[in-house]
Amino acid sequence: VQLQASGGGLVQAGGSLRLSCAASGIIFGRYTMGWFRQAPGKEREFVAGIGWAGTNTTYADSVKGRFTVSRDNAKNTVYLQMDTLKPEDTAVYYCARKLVPYSGVTTTTYEWRGWGRGTLVTVSS
């Protein structure tokens, strides 16, 4: 299983970025996908998740109303649209898939696999 996140960069506060995560080695449409982030000196935390069919989404309270997760099963890709970015959003962002196919979004990291290298998002004030 390979998950490759991309689209990170440097942006000013209030700006937007769109992250992408391309998956290979799995039957993508069977898995709930998620985004996590890890800031320097902090633990990895859940950001957003989307069910295998794309109809159910869950967000961390800190990003609700600013971030939007979506997926394209035909392209084996999940996206994270990040708007109104804040300096506290600065982190390495990772995508992952649920360990168990057809299982719903959860926020605990141990139920997810395939983190990949992540992509760095830096928001300047």
Tab-separated table of C-alpha atoms in Angstrom:
chain	number	residue	atom	x	y	z
A	1	VAL	CA	0.000	0.000	0.000
A	2	GLN	CA	1.304	3.412	-0.943
A	3	LEU	CA	-0.247	6.726	-0.027
A	4	GLN	CA	1.479	9.839	-1.290
A	5	ALA	CA	0.350	13.209	-0.017
A	6	SER	CA	1.168	16.357	-1.977
A	7	GLY	CA	0.164	19.980	-2.307
A	8	GLY	CA	1.697	21.461	0.797
A	9	GLY	CA	3.602	24.717	0.878
A	10	LEU	CA	3.978	28.136	2.449
A	11	VAL	CA	0.891	30.322	2.644
A	12	GLN	CA	-0.108	33.436	4.532
A	13	ALA	CA	-2.758	33.340	7.206
A	14	GLY	CA	-6.194	33.499	5.625
A	15	GLY	CA	-5.005	31.748	2.502
A	16	SER	CA	-5.912	28.386	1.009
A	17	LEU	CA	-4.226	25.170	-0.036
A	18	ARG	CA	-5.506	21.943	-1.547
A	19	LEU	CA	-3.831	18.715	-0.565
A	20	SER	CA	-4.067	15.536	-2.598
A	21	CYS	CA	-3.322	11.946	-1.689
A	22	ALA	CA	-2.920	9.310	-4.367
A	23	ALA	CA	-3.356	5.700	-3.322
A	24	SER	CA	-2.000	2.538	-4.896
A	25	GLY	CA	-1.926	-1.090	-3.895
A	26	ILE	CA	-5.432	-1.120	-2.425
A	27	ILE	CA	-8.987	-1.313	-3.715
A	28	PHE	CA	-9.496	2.351	-2.929
A	29	GLY	CA	-13.276	2.371	-3.007
A	30	ARG	CA	-13.454	-0.069	-0.079
A	31	TYR	CA	-11.664	2.131	2.418
A	32	THR	CA	-12.517	5.124	4.534
A	33	MET	CA	-9.729	7.671	4.085
A	34	GLY	CA	-8.447	10.242	6.510
A	35	TRP	CA	-6.150	13.197	6.965
A	36	PHE	CA	-3.973	13.676	10.018
A	37	ARG	CA	-1.353	16.236	10.937
A	38	GLN	CA	1.624	16.489	13.217
A	39	ALA	CA	3.083	19.774	14.363
A	40	PRO	CA	6.620	20.011	15.772
A	41	GLY	CA	6.741	18.643	19.291
A	42	LYS	CA	3.147	17.460	19.205
A	43	GLU	CA	1.413	14.162	18.675
A	44	ARG	CA	-0.214	13.250	15.381
A	45	GLU	CA	-3.854	14.314	15.392
A	46	PHE	CA	-6.953	13.593	13.349
A	47	VAL	CA	-8.032	16.316	10.939
A	48	ALA	CA	-10.742	14.913	8.663
A	49	GLY	CA	-12.114	11.658	7.341
A	50	ILE	CA	-14.393	10.518	4.544
A	51	GLY	CA	-16.259	7.270	4.156
A	52	TRP	CA	-15.582	4.788	1.337
A	53	ALA	CA	-18.542	6.027	-0.720
A	54	GLY	CA	-17.794	9.683	-0.057
A	55	THR	CA	-21.124	10.347	1.620
A	56	ASN	CA	-19.964	10.620	5.230
A	57	THR	CA	-17.408	13.110	6.467
A	58	THR	CA	-16.034	13.912	9.909
A	59	TYR	CA	-13.876	16.848	10.986
A	60	ALA	CA	-11.869	17.837	14.005
A	61	ASP	CA	-13.442	20.778	15.808
A	62	SER	CA	-10.361	22.883	15.090
A	63	VAL	CA	-10.898	22.726	11.307
A	64	LYS	CA	-14.674	22.445	11.040
A	65	GLY	CA	-16.062	25.045	8.656
A	66	ARG	CA	-12.630	25.769	7.145
A	67	PHE	CA	-11.491	22.427	5.711
A	68	THR	CA	-13.327	20.148	3.275
A	69	VAL	CA	-12.426	16.530	2.582
A	70	SER	CA	-13.481	14.846	-0.657
A	71	ARG	CA	-12.527	11.860	-2.770
A	72	ASP	CA	-12.561	10.630	-6.350
A	73	ASN	CA	-12.723	6.840	-6.353
A	74	ALA	CA	-12.131	6.705	-10.109
A	75	LYS	CA	-8.767	8.415	-9.568
A	76	ASN	CA	-7.897	6.655	-6.279
A	77	THR	CA	-7.380	10.075	-4.736
A	78	VAL	CA	-8.542	11.879	-1.612
A	79	TYR	CA	-8.362	15.662	-1.229
A	80	LEU	CA	-8.268	18.171	1.594
A	81	GLN	CA	-9.308	21.719	0.715
A	82	MET	CA	-7.989	24.045	3.408
A	83	ASP	CA	-9.384	27.569	3.566
A	84	THR	CA	-8.927	30.422	6.021
A	85	LEU	CA	-5.672	28.905	7.160
A	86	LYS	CA	-4.241	29.865	10.524
A	87	PRO	CA	-0.656	29.696	11.835
A	88	GLU	CA	-1.750	26.890	14.161
A	89	ASP	CA	-2.516	24.776	11.087
A	90	THR	CA	1.211	24.543	10.420
A	91	ALA	CA	2.158	20.859	10.422
A	92	VAL	CA	3.100	17.895	8.302
A	93	TYR	CA	-0.106	16.497	6.865
A	94	TYR	CA	-0.537	12.777	6.266
A	95	CYS	CA	-3.214	10.719	4.615
A	96	ALA	CA	-4.129	7.249	5.737
A	97	ARG	CA	-6.697	4.547	5.147
A	98	LYS	CA	-8.687	2.658	7.753
A	99	LEU	CA	-7.210	-0.673	8.724
A	100	VAL	CA	-10.505	-2.473	8.127
A	101	PRO	CA	-12.395	-2.046	4.822
A	102	TYR	CA	-15.902	-0.626	4.964
A	103	SER	CA	-15.364	0.687	8.486
A	104	GLY	CA	-16.329	4.217	9.459
A	105	VAL	CA	-14.284	7.247	10.392
A	106	THR	CA	-12.575	7.133	13.759
A	107	THR	CA	-10.148	9.605	15.250
A	108	THR	CA	-7.646	7.268	16.909
A	109	THR	CA	-4.437	6.823	14.919
A	110	TYR	CA	-3.988	3.107	15.685
A	111	GLU	CA	-6.948	2.211	13.464
A	112	TRP	CA	-5.294	3.720	10.381
A	113	ARG	CA	-2.507	2.564	8.070
A	114	GLY	CA	-0.297	3.685	5.200
A	115	TRP	CA	0.865	7.087	6.398
A	116	GLY	CA	3.468	7.808	3.764
A	117	ARG	CA	5.893	10.732	3.924
A	118	GLY	CA	3.395	13.523	4.436
A	119	THR	CA	3.416	17.037	3.032
A	120	LEU	CA	4.460	20.143	4.951
A	121	VAL	CA	2.024	23.026	5.349
A	122	THR	CA	3.413	26.251	6.762
A	123	VAL	CA	1.097	29.154	7.521
A	124	SER	CA	2.752	32.481	8.220
A	125	SER	CA	1.136	35.189	10.318
